Amino acid sequence: MNRAASSIYRLDQNIRTIPDPELKNPKIRDRIQDLKEERDAIILAHNYQIDEVQDIADFVGDSLELSRTASVVNRKVIVFCGVDFMAETAAILSPEKTVLLPAAEACCPMAEMIMGEDVRRLREQFPEAAVVAYVNTTAEVKAESDICCTSANAVKIIRSMDENQILFVPDRNLGLYVARFTEKEVLPWEGYCLVHDRYTTEEVTEAKKRHPKAELLVHPECRPEVIDCADHVYSTSGIIQYACSGKGEEYIIGTEVGILHRLRRLCPEKRCYPLSPHAVCANMKKTTLEKVFLALERMTPRITVEESIAVRARAAIERMLAIKE
Ligand code: 13P
Ligand code: SF4
């Protein structure tokens, strides 16, 4: 994590970014590696995780890549460095494995914006419609849905549905974005991401003034007016892929700042600027090396999903995974 970003976290989000004393001990990385072997574990991390956690992970990716990896991994233990719905998805896909979420309190506020009973009520109201659940949902909401999607495949998933009316939950902005690419009627729920929904067109104007040659790449959880200003709209890994393989040399990045670490690692020759340095997901920053170590040592906090819910949620996730990229 660079110094500028880390001071912003402390000032604005009151997040602990100064490493714990134990983290100063370079041996913690070795101890994690040893425990990983001992436990037959793999460490998966989302693109928004803090730098040190990304660096210790065996695989770093977006939600779709992480779901796919979790579904095929052949280790006994998955240590999920992300937020709860991601670990839950891994536990649903691999009930025979031990799934650990080192920061047990790391949740996605958007996923809490709709409950299973809301979906049941929607179904009564719109009996002809299909329910498409963004993967940022609880297991119970997935269980009530026909299929899941992520930001990387949402358009493809909507197009794959037979129904002409789609109840899209919970992200209003992603729902409005996918509606641009289909003739189907998309009815989005009123949920939103606290981080992406905060970007404004004024921030875009300012960033473009500072970096007039840079292309603007944003995440589809942004508001429609911000998306209208963007050169491209991608999932987190889509942004990384485009920035690293594209001809451009400079990019303004409209998603959570953790992604800048991966960009610096994968394409250090490109100049990538955050659309806003305040775009910090507090929950994604709760995982630390110390917590990864403790999770492996104690084999807790473990994420499990009750089988009666998991069986239906699994069907919705597997239907999504069966649709080829
Ligand atoms: P991605 O699937 O694009 O990584 O997004 C996950 C997320 O939580 C975005 O806020
Ligand atoms: Fe949830 Fe937004 Fe954080 Fe992603 S960035 S985990 S959608 S709160």
mmCIF file of C-alpha atoms and ligand atoms in Angstrom:
data_model
loop_
_atom_site.group_PDB
_atom_site.id
_atom_site.type_symbol
_atom_site.label_atom_id
_atom_site.label_comp_id
_atom_site.label_asym_id
_atom_site.label_seq_id
_atom_site.Cartn_x
_atom_site.Cartn_y
_atom_site.Cartn_z
ATOM 1 C CA MET A 1 0.000 0.000 0.000
ATOM 2 C CA ASN A 2 1.459 3.396 -0.844
ATOM 3 C CA ARG A 3 1.943 6.003 1.854
ATOM 4 C CA ALA A 4 -0.652 8.422 0.488
ATOM 5 C CA ALA A 5 -3.368 5.807 0.411
ATOM 6 C CA SER A 6 -2.501 4.486 3.844
ATOM 7 C CA SER A 7 -2.775 7.922 5.472
ATOM 8 C CA ILE A 8 -6.150 8.387 3.805
ATOM 9 C CA TYR A 9 -7.388 5.125 5.283
ATOM 10 C CA ARG A 10 -6.369 6.241 8.744
ATOM 11 C CA LEU A 11 -7.850 9.718 8.491
ATOM 12 C CA ASP A 12 -11.110 9.014 6.715
ATOM 13 C CA GLN A 13 -12.004 5.465 7.499
ATOM 14 C CA ASN A 14 -10.349 4.872 10.825
ATOM 15 C CA ILE A 15 -9.023 1.588 9.531
ATOM 16 C CA ARG A 16 -5.993 0.011 11.097
ATOM 17 C CA THR A 17 -3.362 0.061 8.393
ATOM 18 C CA ILE A 18 -0.290 0.415 10.562
ATOM 19 C CA PRO A 19 0.879 -3.168 10.821
ATOM 20 C CA ASP A 20 0.526 -4.926 14.166
ATOM 21 C CA PRO A 21 3.854 -5.534 15.918
ATOM 22 C CA GLU A 22 3.718 -9.126 14.755
ATOM 23 C CA LEU A 23 3.536 -7.984 11.157
ATOM 24 C CA LYS A 24 6.850 -6.242 11.567
ATOM 25 C CA ASN A 25 8.255 -9.687 12.004
ATOM 26 C CA PRO A 26 9.062 -10.818 8.473
ATOM 27 C CA LYS A 27 8.723 -14.372 9.736
ATOM 28 C CA ILE A 28 4.935 -14.140 9.740
ATOM 29 C CA ARG A 29 4.984 -14.771 5.998
ATOM 30 C CA ASP A 30 7.114 -17.887 6.489
ATOM 31 C CA ARG A 31 4.839 -19.056 9.277
ATOM 32 C CA ILE A 32 1.797 -18.623 7.040
ATOM 33 C CA GLN A 33 3.510 -20.617 4.291
ATOM 34 C CA ASP A 34 4.405 -23.412 6.723
ATOM 35 C CA LEU A 35 0.893 -23.578 8.136
ATOM 36 C CA LYS A 36 -0.551 -23.532 4.637
ATOM 37 C CA GLU A 37 1.407 -26.671 3.753
ATOM 38 C CA GLU A 38 0.579 -28.319 7.065
ATOM 39 C CA ARG A 39 -3.154 -27.681 6.637
ATOM 40 C CA ASP A 40 -3.238 -28.381 2.891
ATOM 41 C CA ALA A 41 -4.651 -24.892 2.355
ATOM 42 C CA ILE A 42 -4.914 -22.387 -0.479
ATOM 43 C CA ILE A 43 -5.230 -18.637 0.043
ATOM 44 C CA LEU A 44 -7.629 -16.793 -2.261
ATOM 45 C CA ALA A 45 -7.800 -12.985 -2.209
ATOM 46 C CA HIS A 46 -9.983 -10.388 -3.875
ATOM 47 C CA ASN A 47 -8.448 -7.552 -5.900
ATOM 48 C CA TYR A 48 -9.395 -5.051 -3.125
ATOM 49 C CA GLN A 49 -7.399 -6.725 -0.361
ATOM 50 C CA ILE A 50 -4.528 -4.849 1.294
ATOM 51 C CA ASP A 51 -1.176 -5.180 -0.477
ATOM 52 C CA GLU A 52 0.390 -7.606 1.999
ATOM 53 C CA VAL A 53 -2.557 -9.971 1.792
ATOM 54 C CA GLN A 54 -2.592 -9.899 -2.014
ATOM 55 C CA ASP A 55 1.129 -10.694 -1.934
ATOM 56 C CA ILE A 56 0.724 -13.757 0.303
ATOM 57 C CA ALA A 57 -2.219 -15.158 -1.691
ATOM 58 C CA ASP A 58 -1.975 -18.095 -4.095
ATOM 59 C CA PHE A 59 -4.623 -16.535 -6.301
ATOM 60 C CA VAL A 60 -5.948 -12.956 -6.550
ATOM 61 C CA GLY A 61 -8.965 -12.138 -8.697
ATOM 62 C CA ASP A 62 -12.473 -10.780 -9.190
ATOM 63 C CA SER A 63 -15.609 -12.451 -7.844
ATOM 64 C CA LEU A 64 -16.121 -14.667 -10.888
ATOM 65 C CA GLU A 65 -12.507 -15.856 -10.990
ATOM 66 C CA LEU A 66 -12.599 -16.529 -7.250
ATOM 67 C CA SER A 67 -15.852 -18.519 -7.541
ATOM 68 C CA ARG A 68 -14.438 -20.568 -10.406
ATOM 69 C CA THR A 69 -11.204 -21.208 -8.519
ATOM 70 C CA ALA A 70 -13.081 -22.152 -5.340
ATOM 71 C CA SER A 71 -15.161 -24.642 -7.323
ATOM 72 C CA VAL A 72 -12.150 -26.547 -8.719
ATOM 73 C CA VAL A 73 -9.505 -26.227 -6.020
ATOM 74 C CA ASN A 74 -8.128 -29.544 -4.735
ATOM 75 C CA ARG A 75 -7.017 -28.568 -1.225
ATOM 76 C CA LYS A 76 -8.688 -29.370 2.064
ATOM 77 C CA VAL A 77 -8.806 -25.760 3.262
ATOM 78 C CA ILE A 78 -9.677 -22.494 1.500
ATOM 79 C CA VAL A 79 -8.613 -19.298 3.277
ATOM 80 C CA PHE A 80 -10.813 -16.594 1.786
ATOM 81 C CA CYS A 81 -9.419 -13.079 2.005
ATOM 82 C CA GLY A 82 -12.430 -11.023 1.041
ATOM 83 C CA VAL A 83 -15.904 -10.449 2.449
ATOM 84 C CA ASP A 84 -18.465 -12.905 3.805
ATOM 85 C CA PHE A 85 -20.535 -13.559 0.679
ATOM 86 C CA MET A 86 -17.375 -14.628 -1.169
ATOM 87 C CA ALA A 87 -16.423 -17.158 1.504
ATOM 88 C CA GLU A 88 -20.039 -18.318 1.659
ATOM 89 C CA THR A 89 -20.002 -18.914 -2.092
ATOM 90 C CA ALA A 90 -16.854 -21.026 -1.710
ATOM 91 C CA ALA A 91 -18.458 -22.996 1.142
ATOM 92 C CA ILE A 92 -21.600 -23.590 -0.929
ATOM 93 C CA LEU A 93 -19.555 -24.850 -3.881
ATOM 94 C CA SER A 94 -17.236 -27.016 -1.781
ATOM 95 C CA PRO A 95 -19.142 -28.192 1.303
ATOM 96 C CA GLU A 96 -16.548 -30.901 1.941
ATOM 97 C CA LYS A 97 -13.791 -28.291 2.355
ATOM 98 C CA THR A 98 -13.024 -26.086 5.326
ATOM 99 C CA VAL A 99 -13.545 -22.462 4.300
ATOM 100 C CA LEU A 100 -11.957 -19.881 6.585
ATOM 101 C CA LEU A 101 -12.736 -16.152 6.545
ATOM 102 C CA PRO A 102 -9.848 -14.617 8.529
ATOM 103 C CA ALA A 103 -11.789 -11.383 9.173
ATOM 104 C CA ALA A 104 -15.083 -12.822 10.399
ATOM 105 C CA GLU A 105 -16.609 -9.348 10.619
ATOM 106 C CA ALA A 106 -15.891 -8.468 6.956
ATOM 107 C CA CYS A 107 -19.268 -8.140 5.256
ATOM 108 C CA CYS A 108 -20.615 -6.456 2.129
ATOM 109 C CA PRO A 109 -23.228 -3.853 3.154
ATOM 110 C CA MET A 110 -24.877 -4.124 -0.265
ATOM 111 C CA ALA A 111 -25.501 -7.837 0.278
ATOM 112 C CA GLU A 112 -27.424 -6.927 3.455
ATOM 113 C CA MET A 113 -29.786 -4.664 1.492
ATOM 114 C CA ILE A 114 -32.069 -7.504 0.435
ATOM 115 C CA MET A 115 -33.317 -10.549 2.346
ATOM 116 C CA GLY A 116 -34.773 -13.872 1.231
ATOM 117 C CA GLU A 117 -38.282 -12.784 2.177
ATOM 118 C CA ASP A 118 -37.958 -9.722 -0.105
ATOM 119 C CA VAL A 119 -37.240 -12.031 -3.045
ATOM 120 C CA ARG A 120 -40.173 -14.268 -2.135
ATOM 121 C CA ARG A 121 -42.439 -11.205 -2.101
ATOM 122 C CA LEU A 122 -41.060 -10.025 -5.465
ATOM 123 C CA ARG A 123 -41.803 -13.431 -6.966
ATOM 124 C CA GLU A 124 -45.441 -13.185 -5.875
ATOM 125 C CA GLN A 125 -45.655 -9.720 -7.375
ATOM 126 C CA PHE A 126 -43.936 -10.680 -10.667
ATOM 127 C CA PRO A 127 -44.719 -14.379 -11.233
ATOM 128 C CA GLU A 128 -43.484 -14.351 -14.847
ATOM 129 C CA ALA A 129 -40.079 -12.871 -14.036
ATOM 130 C CA ALA A 130 -36.719 -14.551 -13.513
ATOM 131 C CA VAL A 131 -34.652 -13.552 -10.477
ATOM 132 C CA VAL A 132 -30.993 -12.817 -11.192
ATOM 133 C CA ALA A 133 -28.928 -12.363 -8.042
ATOM 134 C CA TYR A 134 -25.628 -10.534 -8.081
ATOM 135 C CA VAL A 135 -23.116 -12.743 -6.289
ATOM 136 C CA ASN A 136 -22.929 -9.976 -3.642
ATOM 137 C CA THR A 137 -25.903 -11.515 -1.803
ATOM 138 C CA THR A 138 -26.498 -13.769 1.182
ATOM 139 C CA ALA A 139 -26.798 -17.524 0.667
ATOM 140 C CA GLU A 140 -30.505 -17.225 1.471
ATOM 141 C CA VAL A 141 -31.068 -14.722 -1.358
ATOM 142 C CA LYS A 142 -29.098 -16.900 -3.776
ATOM 143 C CA ALA A 143 -31.301 -19.825 -2.719
ATOM 144 C CA GLU A 144 -34.408 -17.840 -3.718
ATOM 145 C CA SER A 145 -32.943 -16.886 -7.112
ATOM 146 C CA ASP A 146 -32.861 -18.563 -10.514
ATOM 147 C CA ILE A 147 -29.260 -17.747 -11.308
ATOM 148 C CA CYS A 148 -26.346 -15.701 -9.984
ATOM 149 C CA CYS A 149 -24.129 -13.270 -11.857
ATOM 150 C CA THR A 150 -21.040 -11.196 -11.195
ATOM 151 C CA SER A 151 -19.984 -7.873 -12.658
ATOM 152 C CA ALA A 152 -17.898 -9.810 -15.213
ATOM 153 C CA ASN A 153 -20.741 -11.848 -16.706
ATOM 154 C CA ALA A 154 -23.973 -9.977 -15.840
ATOM 155 C CA VAL A 155 -24.850 -9.048 -19.445
ATOM 156 C CA LYS A 156 -24.216 -12.591 -20.678
ATOM 157 C CA ILE A 157 -26.320 -14.060 -17.860
ATOM 158 C CA ILE A 158 -29.288 -11.764 -18.562
ATOM 159 C CA ARG A 159 -29.112 -12.611 -22.269
ATOM 160 C CA SER A 160 -29.061 -16.332 -21.447
ATOM 161 C CA MET A 161 -32.424 -16.191 -19.667
ATOM 162 C CA ASP A 162 -35.639 -17.339 -21.397
ATOM 163 C CA GLU A 163 -37.785 -14.898 -19.428
ATOM 164 C CA ASN A 164 -38.355 -11.402 -20.770
ATOM 165 C CA GLN A 165 -38.746 -9.832 -17.373
ATOM 166 C CA ILE A 166 -35.774 -9.876 -14.989
ATOM 167 C CA LEU A 167 -35.791 -9.011 -11.305
ATOM 168 C CA PHE A 168 -32.212 -7.943 -10.713
ATOM 169 C CA VAL A 169 -31.049 -7.918 -7.077
ATOM 170 C CA PRO A 170 -29.612 -6.163 -5.144
ATOM 171 C CA ASP A 171 -27.474 -3.641 -7.080
ATOM 172 C CA ARG A 172 -29.531 -0.948 -8.748
ATOM 173 C CA ASN A 173 -26.562 0.460 -10.680
ATOM 174 C CA LEU A 174 -25.442 -2.887 -12.102
ATOM 175 C CA GLY A 175 -29.085 -3.627 -12.996
ATOM 176 C CA LEU A 176 -29.398 -0.329 -14.844
ATOM 177 C CA TYR A 177 -26.089 -1.002 -16.590
ATOM 178 C CA VAL A 178 -27.073 -4.443 -17.897
ATOM 179 C CA ALA A 179 -30.453 -3.063 -19.012
ATOM 180 C CA ARG A 180 -28.523 -1.054 -21.635
ATOM 181 C CA PHE A 181 -27.568 -4.277 -23.433
ATOM 182 C CA THR A 182 -30.860 -6.125 -23.604
ATOM 183 C CA GLU A 183 -34.395 -5.715 -24.890
ATOM 184 C CA LYS A 184 -35.636 -7.501 -21.773
ATOM 185 C CA GLU A 185 -37.350 -5.578 -19.014
ATOM 186 C CA VAL A 186 -34.850 -5.348 -16.138
ATOM 187 C CA LEU A 187 -36.326 -4.339 -12.767
ATOM 188 C CA PRO A 188 -33.468 -3.515 -10.377
ATOM 189 C CA TRP A 189 -33.724 -3.634 -6.585
ATOM 190 C CA GLU A 190 -32.723 -0.436 -4.745
ATOM 191 C CA GLY A 191 -29.441 -1.688 -3.292
ATOM 192 C CA TYR A 192 -26.094 -0.041 -3.922
ATOM 193 C CA CYS A 193 -22.418 -0.228 -3.063
ATOM 194 C CA LEU A 194 -21.365 2.380 -0.500
ATOM 195 C CA VAL A 195 -18.044 2.815 -2.298
ATOM 196 C CA HIS A 196 -19.003 2.947 -5.985
ATOM 197 C CA ASP A 197 -22.287 4.793 -5.574
ATOM 198 C CA ARG A 198 -20.350 7.718 -4.077
ATOM 199 C CA TYR A 199 -18.428 8.641 -7.223
ATOM 200 C CA THR A 200 -19.705 11.860 -8.790
ATOM 201 C CA THR A 201 -19.413 13.411 -12.235
ATOM 202 C CA GLU A 202 -17.601 16.330 -10.553
ATOM 203 C CA GLU A 203 -14.878 13.899 -9.468
ATOM 204 C CA VAL A 204 -14.704 12.643 -13.045
ATOM 205 C CA THR A 205 -14.327 16.196 -14.373
ATOM 206 C CA GLU A 206 -11.582 16.965 -11.849
ATOM 207 C CA ALA A 207 -9.702 13.715 -12.548
ATOM 208 C CA LYS A 208 -9.896 14.271 -16.307
ATOM 209 C CA LYS A 209 -8.577 17.802 -15.846
ATOM 210 C CA ARG A 210 -5.605 16.444 -13.875
ATOM 211 C CA HIS A 211 -4.954 13.621 -16.354
ATOM 212 C CA PRO A 212 -6.272 14.747 -19.738
ATOM 213 C CA LYS A 213 -4.642 11.882 -21.649
ATOM 214 C CA ALA A 214 -5.878 9.104 -19.393
ATOM 215 C CA GLU A 215 -8.737 6.745 -20.269
ATOM 216 C CA LEU A 216 -11.430 6.357 -17.621
ATOM 217 C CA LEU A 217 -12.169 2.735 -16.610
ATOM 218 C CA VAL A 218 -15.002 2.215 -14.137
ATOM 219 C CA HIS A 219 -16.802 -0.619 -12.374
ATOM 220 C CA PRO A 220 -20.494 -1.190 -13.274
ATOM 221 C CA GLU A 221 -21.505 -0.592 -9.638
ATOM 222 C CA CYS A 222 -21.035 3.135 -10.391
ATOM 223 C CA ARG A 223 -24.026 5.395 -10.984
ATOM 224 C CA PRO A 224 -25.309 5.698 -14.581
ATOM 225 C CA GLU A 225 -24.099 9.299 -14.945
ATOM 226 C CA VAL A 226 -20.542 8.234 -13.990
ATOM 227 C CA ILE A 227 -20.725 5.245 -16.342
ATOM 228 C CA ASP A 228 -21.743 7.635 -19.138
ATOM 229 C CA CYS A 229 -18.404 9.466 -18.688
ATOM 230 C CA ALA A 230 -16.310 6.268 -18.849
ATOM 231 C CA ASP A 231 -14.291 4.962 -21.778
ATOM 232 C CA HIS A 232 -14.823 1.382 -20.593
ATOM 233 C CA VAL A 233 -16.821 -0.451 -17.924
ATOM 234 C CA TYR A 234 -15.395 -3.675 -16.507
ATOM 235 C CA SER A 235 -15.237 -5.944 -13.475
ATOM 236 C CA THR A 236 -12.127 -5.485 -11.323
ATOM 237 C CA SER A 237 -10.148 -8.103 -13.249
ATOM 238 C CA GLY A 238 -11.544 -6.730 -16.511
ATOM 239 C CA ILE A 239 -10.106 -3.331 -15.593
ATOM 240 C CA ILE A 240 -6.720 -4.923 -14.850
ATOM 241 C CA GLN A 241 -6.741 -6.885 -18.090
ATOM 242 C CA TYR A 242 -7.681 -3.873 -20.181
ATOM 243 C CA ALA A 243 -5.181 -1.512 -18.522
ATOM 244 C CA CYS A 244 -2.309 -4.002 -18.766
ATOM 245 C CA SER A 245 -2.944 -5.164 -22.320
ATOM 246 C CA GLY A 246 -4.307 -1.944 -23.845
ATOM 247 C CA LYS A 247 -2.294 0.534 -25.893
ATOM 248 C CA GLY A 248 -2.970 3.370 -23.461
ATOM 249 C CA GLU A 249 -0.311 4.540 -21.040
ATOM 250 C CA GLU A 250 -2.492 6.293 -18.466
ATOM 251 C CA TYR A 251 -5.747 5.317 -16.817
ATOM 252 C CA ILE A 252 -8.105 6.802 -14.272
ATOM 253 C CA ILE A 253 -9.471 3.889 -12.249
ATOM 254 C CA GLY A 254 -13.057 4.105 -11.009
ATOM 255 C CA THR A 255 -13.084 1.316 -8.479
ATOM 256 C CA GLU A 256 -11.775 0.521 -5.005
ATOM 257 C CA VAL A 257 -8.168 1.623 -4.453
ATOM 258 C CA GLY A 258 -6.874 -1.875 -3.558
ATOM 259 C CA ILE A 259 -6.827 -2.641 -7.266
ATOM 260 C CA LEU A 260 -3.969 -0.163 -7.757
ATOM 261 C CA HIS A 261 -1.551 -2.557 -6.066
ATOM 262 C CA ARG A 262 -2.290 -5.277 -8.626
ATOM 263 C CA LEU A 263 -1.999 -2.780 -11.438
ATOM 264 C CA ARG A 264 1.384 -1.636 -10.142
ATOM 265 C CA ARG A 265 2.546 -5.242 -9.919
ATOM 266 C CA LEU A 266 1.204 -6.457 -13.238
ATOM 267 C CA CYS A 267 1.860 -3.413 -15.408
ATOM 268 C CA PRO A 268 4.325 -1.123 -13.621
ATOM 269 C CA GLU A 269 4.962 0.743 -16.866
ATOM 270 C CA LYS A 270 1.364 2.096 -16.930
ATOM 271 C CA ARG A 271 0.290 5.114 -14.906
ATOM 272 C CA CYS A 272 -2.951 4.451 -13.043
ATOM 273 C CA TYR A 273 -4.678 7.094 -10.929
ATOM 274 C CA PRO A 274 -7.609 6.543 -8.569
ATOM 275 C CA LEU A 275 -10.777 8.368 -9.630
ATOM 276 C CA SER A 276 -11.064 9.120 -5.921
ATOM 277 C CA PRO A 277 -8.576 8.239 -3.160
ATOM 278 C CA HIS A 278 -11.614 7.946 -0.867
ATOM 279 C CA ALA A 279 -12.920 4.878 -2.685
ATOM 280 C CA VAL A 280 -12.043 2.489 0.123
ATOM 281 C CA CYS A 281 -14.132 -0.540 1.064
ATOM 282 C CA ALA A 282 -13.675 -0.672 4.838
ATOM 283 C CA ASN A 283 -14.734 -4.320 4.950
ATOM 284 C CA MET A 284 -12.199 -5.417 2.351
ATOM 285 C CA LYS A 285 -9.461 -3.851 4.491
ATOM 286 C CA LYS A 286 -10.292 -5.894 7.587
ATOM 287 C CA THR A 287 -8.150 -8.858 6.589
ATOM 288 C CA THR A 288 -4.549 -8.604 7.794
ATOM 289 C CA LEU A 289 -1.593 -10.989 7.652
ATOM 290 C CA GLU A 290 -2.002 -11.524 11.359
ATOM 291 C CA LYS A 291 -5.616 -12.641 10.894
ATOM 292 C CA VAL A 292 -4.628 -14.958 8.037
ATOM 293 C CA PHE A 293 -2.000 -16.515 10.279
ATOM 294 C CA LEU A 294 -4.404 -16.906 13.221
ATOM 295 C CA ALA A 295 -7.112 -18.376 10.981
ATOM 296 C CA LEU A 296 -4.720 -21.040 9.732
ATOM 297 C CA GLU A 297 -3.356 -21.726 13.173
ATOM 298 C CA ARG A 298 -6.761 -22.011 14.898
ATOM 299 C CA MET A 299 -8.780 -23.200 11.872
ATOM 300 C CA THR A 300 -11.409 -20.584 12.612
ATOM 301 C CA PRO A 301 -13.495 -18.479 11.782
ATOM 302 C CA ARG A 302 -15.049 -21.171 9.625
ATOM 303 C CA ILE A 303 -17.872 -20.386 7.194
ATOM 304 C CA THR A 304 -20.579 -22.987 6.709
ATOM 305 C CA VAL A 305 -23.986 -22.791 5.052
ATOM 306 C CA GLU A 306 -26.918 -24.880 6.186
ATOM 307 C CA GLU A 307 -27.438 -27.628 3.581
ATOM 308 C CA SER A 308 -31.159 -26.881 2.984
ATOM 309 C CA ILE A 309 -30.155 -23.362 1.843
ATOM 310 C CA ALA A 310 -26.846 -24.386 0.278
ATOM 311 C CA VAL A 311 -28.432 -26.915 -2.064
ATOM 312 C CA ARG A 312 -30.648 -24.245 -3.664
ATOM 313 C CA ALA A 313 -27.987 -21.535 -3.623
ATOM 314 C CA ARG A 314 -25.556 -24.002 -5.262
ATOM 315 C CA ALA A 315 -27.975 -24.531 -8.131
ATOM 316 C CA ALA A 316 -28.078 -20.762 -8.815
ATOM 317 C CA ILE A 317 -24.281 -20.440 -8.657
ATOM 318 C CA GLU A 318 -23.635 -23.556 -10.758
ATOM 319 C CA ARG A 319 -26.090 -22.363 -13.396
ATOM 320 C CA MET A 320 -23.967 -19.212 -13.633
ATOM 321 C CA LEU A 321 -20.671 -21.139 -13.764
ATOM 322 C CA ALA A 322 -22.034 -23.353 -16.548
ATOM 323 C CA ILE A 323 -22.304 -20.303 -18.809
ATOM 324 C CA LYS A 324 -18.987 -20.039 -20.600
ATOM 325 C CA GLU A 325 -17.054 -16.764 -20.616
HETATM 326 P P1 13P B 1 -15.671 -7.793 -8.949
HETATM 327 O O1 13P B 1 -16.426 -9.041 -9.136
HETATM 328 O O2 13P B 1 -15.648 -6.926 -10.171
HETATM 329 O O3 13P B 1 -14.312 -8.055 -8.428
HETATM 330 O O4 13P B 1 -16.445 -6.903 -7.878
HETATM 331 C C1 13P B 1 -16.691 -7.308 -6.580
HETATM 332 C C2 13P B 1 -17.104 -6.195 -5.748
HETATM 333 O O5 13P B 1 -17.421 -6.367 -4.589
HETATM 334 C C3 13P B 1 -17.115 -4.887 -6.330
HETATM 335 O O6 13P B 1 -17.409 -3.934 -5.377
HETATM 336 FE FE1 SF4 B 2 -19.548 -4.665 -1.162
HETATM 337 FE FE2 SF4 B 2 -18.961 -2.358 -2.355
HETATM 338 FE FE3 SF4 B 2 -17.217 -3.457 -0.666
HETATM 339 FE FE4 SF4 B 2 -17.679 -4.548 -3.081
HETATM 340 S S1 SF4 B 2 -16.757 -2.549 -2.649
HETATM 341 S S2 SF4 B 2 -17.539 -5.639 -1.124
HETATM 342 S S3 SF4 B 2 -19.872 -4.146 -3.297
HETATM 343 S S4 SF4 B 2 -19.271 -2.667 -0.175
#
